[in-house]
Coordinates of C-alpha atoms in Angstrom, one line a residue:
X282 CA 0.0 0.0 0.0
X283 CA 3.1 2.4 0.7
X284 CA 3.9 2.1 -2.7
X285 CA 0.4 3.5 -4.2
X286 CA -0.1 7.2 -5.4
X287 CA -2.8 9.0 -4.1
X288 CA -4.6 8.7 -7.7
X289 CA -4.1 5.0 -7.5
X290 CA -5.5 4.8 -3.7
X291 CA -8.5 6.9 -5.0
X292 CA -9.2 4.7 -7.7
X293 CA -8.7 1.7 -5.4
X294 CA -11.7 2.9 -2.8
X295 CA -13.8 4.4 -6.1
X296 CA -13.5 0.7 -7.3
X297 CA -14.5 -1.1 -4.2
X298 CA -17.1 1.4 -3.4
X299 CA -18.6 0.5 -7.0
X300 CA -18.4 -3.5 -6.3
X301 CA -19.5 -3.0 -2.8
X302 CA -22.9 -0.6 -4.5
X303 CA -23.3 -3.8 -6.9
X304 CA -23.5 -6.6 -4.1
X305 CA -26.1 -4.2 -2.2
X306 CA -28.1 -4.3 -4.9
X307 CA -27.7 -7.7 -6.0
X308 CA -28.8 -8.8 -2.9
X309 CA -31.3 -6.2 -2.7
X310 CA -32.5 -7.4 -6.5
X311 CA -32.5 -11.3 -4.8
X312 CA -34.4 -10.7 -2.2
X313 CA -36.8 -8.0 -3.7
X314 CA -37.6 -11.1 -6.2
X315 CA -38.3 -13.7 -3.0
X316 CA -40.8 -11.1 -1.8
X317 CA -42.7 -10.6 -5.1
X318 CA -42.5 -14.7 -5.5
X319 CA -43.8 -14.9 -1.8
X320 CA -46.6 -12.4 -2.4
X321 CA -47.5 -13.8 -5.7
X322 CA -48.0 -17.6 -3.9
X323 CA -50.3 -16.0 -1.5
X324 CA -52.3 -14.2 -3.9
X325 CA -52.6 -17.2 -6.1
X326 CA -53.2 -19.9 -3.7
X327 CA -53.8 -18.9 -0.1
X328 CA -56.0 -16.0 -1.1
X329 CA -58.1 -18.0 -3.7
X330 CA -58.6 -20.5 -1.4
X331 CA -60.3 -18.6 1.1
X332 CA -62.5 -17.0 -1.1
X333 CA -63.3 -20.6 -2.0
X334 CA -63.7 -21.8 2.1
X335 CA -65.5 -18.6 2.2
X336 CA -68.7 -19.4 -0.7
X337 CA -68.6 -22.7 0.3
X338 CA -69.0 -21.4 4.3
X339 CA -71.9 -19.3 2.6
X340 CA -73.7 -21.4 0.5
X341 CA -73.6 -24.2 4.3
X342 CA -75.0 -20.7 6.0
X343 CA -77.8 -20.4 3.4
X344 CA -78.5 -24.0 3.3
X345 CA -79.4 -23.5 6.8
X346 CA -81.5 -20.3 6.5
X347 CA -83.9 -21.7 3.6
X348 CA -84.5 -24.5 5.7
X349 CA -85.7 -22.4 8.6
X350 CA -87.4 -20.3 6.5
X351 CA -88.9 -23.9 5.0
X352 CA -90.2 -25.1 8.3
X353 CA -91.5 -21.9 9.0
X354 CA -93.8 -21.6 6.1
X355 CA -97.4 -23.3 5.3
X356 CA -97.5 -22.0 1.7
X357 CA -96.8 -24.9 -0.2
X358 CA -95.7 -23.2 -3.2
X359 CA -93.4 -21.2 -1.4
X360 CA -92.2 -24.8 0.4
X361 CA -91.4 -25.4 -3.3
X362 CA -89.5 -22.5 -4.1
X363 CA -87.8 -23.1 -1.0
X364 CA -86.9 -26.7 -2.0
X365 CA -85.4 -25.9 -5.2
X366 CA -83.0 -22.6 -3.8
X367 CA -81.8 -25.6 -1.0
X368 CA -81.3 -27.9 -4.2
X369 CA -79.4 -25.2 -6.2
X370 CA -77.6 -24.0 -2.9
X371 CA -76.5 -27.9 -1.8
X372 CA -75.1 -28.4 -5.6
X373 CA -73.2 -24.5 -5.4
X374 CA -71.7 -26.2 -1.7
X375 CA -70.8 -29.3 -3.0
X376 CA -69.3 -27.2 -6.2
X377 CA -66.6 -24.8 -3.6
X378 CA -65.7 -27.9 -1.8
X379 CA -64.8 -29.4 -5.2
X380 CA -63.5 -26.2 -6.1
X381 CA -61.3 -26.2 -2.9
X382 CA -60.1 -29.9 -3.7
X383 CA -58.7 -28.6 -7.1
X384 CA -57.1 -26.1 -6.3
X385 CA -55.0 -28.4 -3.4
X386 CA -54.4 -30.5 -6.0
X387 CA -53.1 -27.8 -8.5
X388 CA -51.1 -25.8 -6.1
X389 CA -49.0 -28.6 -4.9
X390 CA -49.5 -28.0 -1.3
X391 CA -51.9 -31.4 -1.1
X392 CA -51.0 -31.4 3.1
X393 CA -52.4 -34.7 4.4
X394 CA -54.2 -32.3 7.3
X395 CA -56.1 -30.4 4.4
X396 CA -57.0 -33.4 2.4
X397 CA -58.3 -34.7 5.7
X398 CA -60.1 -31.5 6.6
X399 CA -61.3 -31.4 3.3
X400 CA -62.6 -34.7 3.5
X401 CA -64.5 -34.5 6.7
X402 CA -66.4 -31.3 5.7
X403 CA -67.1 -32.8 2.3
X404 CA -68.5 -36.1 3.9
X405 CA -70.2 -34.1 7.2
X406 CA -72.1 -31.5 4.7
X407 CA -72.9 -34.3 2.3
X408 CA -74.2 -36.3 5.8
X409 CA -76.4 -32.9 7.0
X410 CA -77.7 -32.4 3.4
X411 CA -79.3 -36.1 3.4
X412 CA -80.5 -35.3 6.5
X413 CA -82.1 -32.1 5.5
X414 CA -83.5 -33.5 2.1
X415 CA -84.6 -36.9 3.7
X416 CA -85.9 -36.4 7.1
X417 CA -86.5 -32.4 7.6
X418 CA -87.9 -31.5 4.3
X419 CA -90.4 -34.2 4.8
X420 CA -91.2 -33.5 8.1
X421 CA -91.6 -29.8 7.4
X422 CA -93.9 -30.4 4.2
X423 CA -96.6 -32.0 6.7
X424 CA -96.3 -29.0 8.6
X425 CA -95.0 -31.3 11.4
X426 CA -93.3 -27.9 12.8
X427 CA -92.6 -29.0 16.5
X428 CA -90.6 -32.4 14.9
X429 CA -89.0 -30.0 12.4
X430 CA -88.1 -27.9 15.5
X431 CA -86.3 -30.4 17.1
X432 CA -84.8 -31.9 14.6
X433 CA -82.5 -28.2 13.6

């Protein structure tokens, strides 16, 4: 070092201060891409899965309401009406879940707790739907309301 000029010790830190600017933003660059990558696997799968769990939660919430709003009713052709929005709304359930099992599937991220979650709500809504449409329904169409009471 003794034997460097001053213009040669100038360039010498002008030089490293470059390479030193060009590994800060490297790693700036690297780790700028990991975040958008990060963000971008939320926004594709964790977000589009819960606005899946969330229509599915819906369309299980609704299920519920027409058939209140079924037992409560004497009109038979509202009874009808009824039936067919808990038809339609039963198929749109059984389509998230479906929906939801895709997507696991496509993402990659097939956990064996998810599949099993997944799973047990697809068989418990499919068990309370039978129910419904077998036994409540039924009930609730010979205006037995007190049975159709106990039942929900």
């Amino acid at each position: 070092m003794k034997n460097l000029t001053i213009a040669q010790r100038i360039l010498l830190m002008v030089l490293l201060a470059v390479f030193a600017l060009l590994l800060v933003g490297g790693a700036g660059l690297y780790m700028g891409d990991q975040a958008t990558k990060s963000i971008q696997r939320v926004n594709d799968d964790s977000l589009a899965s819960i606005q899946i769990l969330g229509d599915a939660r819906q369309n299980f919430l609704n299920l519920r309401v027409s058939t209140y709003s079924h037992a409560l009713s004497d009109n038979a052709e509202r009874m009808q009406k009824l039936e067919a929005e808990l038809q339609e709304t039963a198929k749109n359930m059984a389509a998230s879940l479906a929906a939801y099992r895709d997507l696991l599937n496509k993402s990659g991220n097939n956990e064996e707790q998810d599949g099993a979650m997944l799973k047990a709500d697809v068989e418990s809504t499919q068990a309370y739907w039978d129910f419904i449409s077998k036994e409540v329904l039924a009930k609730s169409q010979r205006n037995e309301d007190l049975e159709v009471r106990n039942e929900l």
